[in-house]
């Protein structure tokens, strides 16, 4: 049997997040600049190469695959990839196939995703106000996303909303968004804005709404029960007793979650990032393309996991963004 992937801190790596494109039909202000230069096509892993990469990770013990981007559903032919991944669900090697999406293409693809064995999806949505949605996504239309969520639920997909907590932007929608999700039986996870990309440090600090404050405000209206459940990632969960829904908090800046980290991230060009908050990465495309055998790729994956760092260094505490990454979030897929 193939030995599973265990990092130097004895953490088994069972979760792979894969960015399948750097492109997107939105230009969210905290994620991309308005004029992005995207990668030339030849740099991208082909759909066949993505399949080989993911299948190798699955053979090495990855049980959960999250497809992200950029916007994964704008990648041409991506449904073929999902259809092919189904074989790993059917064999039992893969326990979960899921994606994070901005929701714009769900009307078109929700049914097919369900047929491919996708059961749950994350949809990113920060506001329920048309104008604010247009402002934060620059190019997005709220109605299209809401319609996409309807389509996903109608197809039987369980939807969780992810909202980036933005000071002065969606603070006033804390309860509206909570109630919107409760009415549709959706969980909601809040994400602290992270210092990614090169959009300027000041912007980041202005936008930073600590989830400790958000949680306090939520507790003024609801009874919060802490849930022990951890996903191996940065989310912590509470249940709102009044609605029964789960609310998640992703606080990479104020909490240390690294000790239970079980994940790595693959970019659309085949770079493996062992930690979202560190620059170190391994090129897996070269070993993949170097041979028809998966042996060089497998060796490169094992070597990379052997370098997975203990944790990251984001820190806003000194009113300057330390440990800031120059990568855009769309590069590693969040
Ligand atoms: N396009 C898809 C979407 O928006 O869901 C998938 C990719 S997107 C990069 C993944 C997640 O990262 C989204 O929930 C988005 O809100 C979040 N994100 C992007 N930039 C961020 C930042 N600077 N801080 C925190 N979250 C961010
Ligand atoms: Fe696109 Fe998602 Fe980034 Fe928004 S957060 S620009 S939807 S990749």
Coordinates of C-alpha atoms and ligand atoms in Angstrom, one line a residue:
X1 CA 0.0 0.0 0.0
X2 CA 1.1 3.6 -0.7
X3 CA 2.2 5.4 2.5
X4 CA -0.1 8.3 3.3
X5 CA 1.1 11.9 3.3
X6 CA 2.2 13.0 6.8
X7 CA 3.9 16.3 7.3
X8 CA 6.9 16.9 9.7
X9 CA 4.5 18.0 12.5
X10 CA 2.6 14.7 12.2
X11 CA -0.4 16.2 10.5
X12 CA -1.9 13.9 7.9
X13 CA -2.7 15.7 4.6
X14 CA -6.2 14.6 3.6
X15 CA -7.6 17.8 2.0
X16 CA -6.5 19.3 -1.3
X17 CA -7.9 22.6 -2.6
X18 CA -7.3 23.1 -6.3
X19 CA -7.6 26.3 -8.2
X20 CA -8.5 25.4 -11.8
X21 CA -8.3 28.9 -13.3
X22 CA -7.0 32.3 -12.3
X23 CA -9.8 34.0 -14.3
X24 CA -13.1 35.2 -13.0
X25 CA -16.2 37.0 -14.2
X26 CA -16.1 39.2 -11.1
X27 CA -13.5 41.6 -9.9
X28 CA -14.0 41.7 -6.1
X29 CA -12.2 44.6 -4.6
X30 CA -10.4 42.6 -1.9
X31 CA -9.4 39.9 -4.3
X32 CA -8.5 41.3 -7.7
X33 CA -7.6 44.6 -9.3
X34 CA -9.8 45.9 -12.0
X35 CA -7.3 45.3 -14.8
X36 CA -5.9 41.8 -14.2
X37 CA -3.4 40.2 -16.5
X38 CA -4.3 36.5 -16.7
X39 CA -1.9 33.7 -17.4
X40 CA -1.4 32.4 -20.9
X41 CA -3.2 29.2 -21.6
X42 CA -0.1 27.1 -22.0
X43 CA 0.9 27.8 -18.4
X44 CA -2.3 26.2 -17.1
X45 CA -2.6 22.6 -16.3
X46 CA -4.9 21.0 -18.9
X47 CA -8.0 19.2 -17.7
X48 CA -6.2 15.9 -18.2
X49 CA -3.2 17.1 -16.1
X50 CA -5.6 18.3 -13.4
X51 CA -7.1 14.9 -13.3
X52 CA -3.7 13.2 -13.1
X53 CA -2.6 15.6 -10.3
X54 CA -5.8 15.1 -8.3
X55 CA -5.8 11.4 -8.8
X56 CA -2.2 11.1 -7.6
X57 CA -3.1 13.1 -4.4
X58 CA -6.1 10.8 -3.9
X59 CA -3.9 7.8 -4.2
X60 CA -1.7 9.3 -1.5
X61 CA -4.6 9.7 0.9
X62 CA -6.4 12.9 0.0
X63 CA -10.1 12.3 0.8
X64 CA -11.5 15.7 0.2
X65 CA -11.2 17.8 -2.9
X66 CA -12.3 21.4 -3.1
X67 CA -12.3 23.0 -6.5
X68 CA -11.8 26.8 -6.6
X69 CA -10.2 29.6 -8.5
X70 CA -10.6 32.3 -9.8
X71 CA -14.1 31.3 -10.6
X72 CA -14.0 27.5 -11.2
X73 CA -17.2 27.4 -13.2
X74 CA -15.8 29.8 -15.9
X75 CA -13.0 27.3 -16.7
X76 CA -13.8 25.9 -20.1
X77 CA -14.7 22.2 -20.0
X78 CA -14.6 22.0 -16.2
X79 CA -17.7 19.7 -16.1
X80 CA -15.6 17.0 -17.8
X81 CA -13.2 17.3 -15.0
X82 CA -16.0 16.9 -12.4
X83 CA -17.5 14.0 -14.3
X84 CA -14.1 12.2 -14.3
X85 CA -13.6 12.8 -10.5
X86 CA -16.8 11.0 -9.9
X87 CA -14.9 7.7 -10.3
X88 CA -13.0 8.4 -7.1
X89 CA -16.2 9.0 -5.2
X90 CA -17.6 5.8 -6.6
X91 CA -14.5 3.8 -5.6
X92 CA -14.8 5.3 -2.1
X93 CA -11.2 6.7 -2.2
X94 CA -12.6 10.2 -2.3
X95 CA -15.1 11.1 0.4
X96 CA -16.1 14.6 -0.7
X97 CA -15.9 16.5 -4.0
X98 CA -17.0 20.1 -3.6
X99 CA -16.4 23.6 -4.8
X100 CA -16.3 27.3 -3.8
X101 CA -18.0 29.5 -6.3
X102 CA -19.3 33.1 -6.7
X103 CA -22.6 31.5 -7.9
X104 CA -22.9 33.3 -11.2
X105 CA -22.9 30.1 -13.3
X106 CA -24.9 27.9 -11.0
X107 CA -28.1 28.2 -12.9
X108 CA -26.3 26.5 -15.8
X109 CA -24.2 23.9 -13.9
X110 CA -26.0 23.0 -10.6
X111 CA -27.8 20.0 -12.0
X112 CA -24.7 18.6 -13.6
X113 CA -22.6 19.1 -10.4
X114 CA -25.2 17.1 -8.5
X115 CA -25.0 14.4 -11.0
X116 CA -21.2 14.3 -10.6
X117 CA -21.6 13.5 -6.9
X118 CA -21.2 17.0 -5.5
X119 CA -23.3 17.3 -2.4
X120 CA -22.4 20.6 -0.8
X121 CA -21.1 23.8 -2.2
X122 CA -19.8 27.1 -0.8
X123 CA -21.2 30.3 -2.4
X124 CA -19.4 33.6 -1.7
X125 CA -21.8 36.4 -1.1
X126 CA -21.1 39.5 1.0
X127 CA -24.2 41.6 0.7
X128 CA -27.9 41.4 -0.3
X129 CA -28.0 44.9 -1.6
X130 CA -27.9 45.3 -5.4
X131 CA -25.7 48.4 -5.4
X132 CA -23.3 47.2 -2.7
X133 CA -23.0 43.9 -4.5
X134 CA -22.2 45.7 -7.8
X135 CA -19.6 47.9 -5.9
X136 CA -17.8 45.1 -4.1
X137 CA -17.7 42.6 -7.1
X138 CA -17.3 45.5 -9.6
X139 CA -18.8 43.2 -12.4
X140 CA -21.3 41.0 -10.6
X141 CA -25.1 41.1 -10.6
X142 CA -26.8 40.1 -7.4
X143 CA -29.9 38.7 -9.1
X144 CA -27.9 36.2 -11.1
X145 CA -26.2 34.9 -7.9
X146 CA -29.5 34.6 -6.0
X147 CA -30.9 32.8 -9.0
X148 CA -27.9 30.5 -9.0
X149 CA -28.4 29.7 -5.3
X150 CA -32.1 28.8 -6.1
X151 CA -30.9 26.5 -8.9
X152 CA -28.4 24.8 -6.6
X153 CA -30.9 24.2 -3.9
X154 CA -33.4 22.9 -6.4
X155 CA -30.8 20.5 -7.6
X156 CA -30.4 19.2 -4.1
X157 CA -27.1 20.7 -3.3
X158 CA -26.5 21.9 0.2
X159 CA -25.4 25.5 0.1
X160 CA -23.2 27.3 2.6
X161 CA -22.7 31.1 2.2
X162 CA -19.2 32.6 2.8
X163 CA -19.2 36.3 3.5
X164 CA -16.1 38.4 3.9
X165 CA -16.6 40.7 6.9
X166 CA -15.9 44.2 5.8
X167 CA -16.0 47.1 8.1
X168 CA -18.4 49.9 7.1
X169 CA -19.7 47.7 4.3
X170 CA -21.7 44.7 5.5
X171 CA -21.6 45.4 9.3
X172 CA -25.2 46.6 9.0
X173 CA -26.2 43.4 7.2
X174 CA -25.2 41.0 9.9
X175 CA -28.8 40.1 10.8
X176 CA -30.2 40.4 7.3
X177 CA -27.7 37.9 6.0
X178 CA -28.2 35.6 9.1
X179 CA -32.0 35.7 8.5
X180 CA -31.6 35.2 4.8
X181 CA -29.6 32.0 5.4
X182 CA -31.9 30.8 8.2
X183 CA -35.0 31.1 5.9
X184 CA -33.2 29.0 3.3
X185 CA -31.7 26.5 5.6
X186 CA -28.2 27.5 4.8
X187 CA -25.2 27.8 7.1
X188 CA -23.1 31.0 7.0
X189 CA -19.4 31.5 7.5
X190 CA -17.8 34.8 8.0
X191 CA -14.2 35.4 6.8
X192 CA -11.9 38.0 8.1
X193 CA -10.4 40.0 5.2
X194 CA -6.8 38.8 4.6
X195 CA -3.8 40.8 3.5
X196 CA -3.5 39.2 0.1
X197 CA -2.6 40.8 -3.2
X198 CA -1.0 44.2 -3.8
X199 CA -3.9 46.4 -3.3
X200 CA -2.2 48.5 -0.6
X201 CA -1.9 47.9 3.1
X202 CA -4.1 50.9 4.1
X203 CA -7.1 49.5 2.3
X204 CA -6.8 46.2 4.1
X205 CA -6.6 47.8 7.5
X206 CA -9.6 50.1 6.8
X207 CA -11.6 47.1 5.7
X208 CA -10.7 44.9 8.7
X209 CA -13.7 44.0 10.8
X210 CA -12.6 41.6 13.5
X211 CA -14.9 38.6 13.9
X212 CA -14.6 38.9 17.7
X213 CA -16.7 42.1 17.3
X214 CA -19.1 40.4 14.8
X215 CA -19.6 37.5 17.2
X216 CA -20.3 39.9 20.1
X217 CA -23.0 41.6 18.0
X218 CA -24.5 38.3 17.0
X219 CA -24.7 37.3 20.7
X220 CA -26.8 40.4 21.4
X221 CA -29.7 38.9 19.4
X222 CA -29.1 35.1 19.4
X223 CA -28.0 32.5 21.9
X224 CA -24.7 31.1 20.6
X225 CA -23.5 27.6 21.5
X226 CA -19.9 26.8 20.6
X227 CA -19.6 23.6 18.6
X228 CA -16.6 21.4 19.1
X229 CA -16.6 20.5 15.4
X230 CA -13.4 21.5 13.5
X231 CA -12.8 21.0 9.8
X232 CA -9.1 20.9 10.2
X233 CA -9.1 24.4 8.9
X234 CA -9.4 27.9 10.2
X235 CA -13.2 27.8 10.8
X236 CA -14.8 27.7 14.2
X237 CA -18.5 27.1 14.5
X238 CA -21.4 28.1 16.8
X239 CA -25.1 27.2 16.6
X240 CA -27.7 29.8 16.8
X241 CA -30.2 28.2 19.2
X242 CA -33.1 30.3 17.9
X243 CA -32.7 29.3 14.2
X244 CA -30.7 26.1 14.5
X245 CA -28.3 27.2 11.9
X246 CA -24.5 27.0 12.0
X247 CA -22.4 30.1 11.8
X248 CA -18.7 29.8 11.1
X249 CA -15.9 32.2 11.8
X250 CA -12.7 32.1 9.8
X251 CA -10.2 34.1 11.7
X252 CA -6.7 33.6 10.3
X253 CA -5.6 36.8 11.8
X254 CA -6.8 36.6 15.4
X255 CA -6.7 32.8 16.0
X256 CA -4.1 30.2 15.5
X257 CA -5.5 27.2 13.8
X258 CA -2.4 25.9 12.2
X259 CA -1.8 23.0 14.6
X260 CA -4.7 21.0 13.1
X261 CA -4.0 22.0 9.5
X262 CA -4.7 19.1 7.1
X263 CA -4.7 20.9 3.8
X264 CA -2.5 22.0 0.9
X265 CA -3.3 24.1 -2.1
X266 CA -2.6 23.6 -5.8
X267 CA -2.7 26.5 -8.2
X268 CA -3.9 26.3 -11.8
X269 CA -0.3 26.2 -12.9
X270 CA 0.6 23.3 -10.7
X271 CA 2.3 25.1 -7.9
X272 CA 1.7 23.4 -4.5
X273 CA 1.4 25.8 -1.6
X274 CA 1.9 24.0 1.7
X275 CA 0.6 27.0 3.7
X276 CA -1.8 29.8 2.6
X277 CA 0.3 32.3 4.6
X278 CA 3.8 31.4 3.4
X279 CA 5.6 32.0 0.1
X280 CA 7.2 28.6 -0.1
X281 CA 5.8 26.4 -2.9
X282 CA 6.7 23.4 -5.0
X283 CA 6.4 23.2 -8.7
X284 CA 4.5 20.0 -9.5
X285 CA 4.0 20.8 -13.2
X286 CA 7.5 20.0 -14.2
X287 CA 7.6 16.5 -12.7
X288 CA 4.1 15.9 -14.0
X289 CA 5.1 16.8 -17.5
X290 CA 8.5 15.1 -17.3
X291 CA 7.2 11.6 -17.5
X292 CA 4.2 9.4 -18.3
X293 CA 4.9 7.7 -15.0
X294 CA 3.5 9.3 -11.9
X295 CA 6.6 8.4 -9.9
X296 CA 8.4 11.8 -10.3
X297 CA 5.2 13.6 -9.4
X298 CA 4.7 11.5 -6.4
X299 CA 8.3 12.1 -5.3
X300 CA 7.8 15.8 -5.7
X301 CA 4.6 15.8 -3.7
X302 CA 6.2 13.9 -0.8
X303 CA 9.2 16.2 -0.8
X304 CA 6.9 19.2 -0.7
X305 CA 4.8 17.8 2.2
X306 CA 8.1 17.3 4.0
X307 CA 8.5 21.1 3.9
X308 CA 5.1 22.0 5.1
X309 CA 5.7 24.8 7.7
X310 CA 4.3 24.8 11.2
X311 CA 2.2 27.9 10.7
X312 CA 1.8 31.3 9.2
X313 CA 2.7 34.8 10.2
X314 CA -0.3 37.1 9.5
X315 CA -0.4 39.7 12.1
X316 CA -2.4 43.0 12.3
X317 CA -1.6 43.6 15.9
X318 CA 1.0 46.3 15.4
X319 CA -1.2 48.3 13.0
X320 CA 0.9 47.3 10.1
X321 CA 0.4 44.2 8.1
X322 CA 3.1 41.8 8.8
X323 CA 3.6 38.6 7.0
X324 CA 1.7 40.1 4.1
X325 CA 1.5 38.0 1.0
X326 CA 2.1 39.5 -2.5
X327 CA -0.1 36.8 -4.1
X328 CA -3.7 37.5 -5.0
X329 CA -6.3 35.3 -3.4
X330 CA -7.4 34.2 -6.8
X331 CA -3.9 32.7 -7.3
X332 CA -4.2 30.1 -4.5
X333 CA -8.0 30.0 -4.4
X334 CA -8.6 31.1 -0.9
Ligands
LIG1 N1 -14.5 32.7 -7.2 C1 -14.9 31.9 -6.1 C2 -15.6 32.6 -5.0 O1 -15.6 33.8 -5.0 O2 -16.1 31.9 -4.2 C3 -13.7 31.0 -5.6 C4 -12.4 31.7 -5.4 S1 -12.4 33.0 -4.2 C5 -10.7 33.5 -4.2 C6 -12.5 32.1 -2.7 C7 -12.9 32.9 -1.4 O3 -11.9 33.8 -1.1 C8 -14.1 33.7 -1.6 O4 -15.1 33.4 -0.5 C9 -13.7 35.1 -1.4 O5 -14.6 35.9 -0.7 C10 -12.4 34.9 -0.5 N2 -11.5 36.0 -0.6 C11 -10.9 36.6 -1.7 N3 -10.0 37.5 -1.3 C12 -10.0 37.6 0.0 C13 -9.3 38.3 1.0 N4 -8.5 39.3 0.7 N5 -9.6 38.1 2.3 C14 -10.5 37.1 2.7 N6 -11.2 36.4 1.8 C15 -11.0 36.6 0.5
LIG2 FE1 -13.6 36.2 -8.4 FE2 -14.0 34.9 -6.2 FE3 -12.0 36.6 -6.4 FE4 -14.5 37.5 -6.3 S1 -13.4 36.4 -4.7 S2 -12.9 38.2 -7.8 S3 -15.6 36.0 -7.4 S4 -12.2 34.8 -7.5

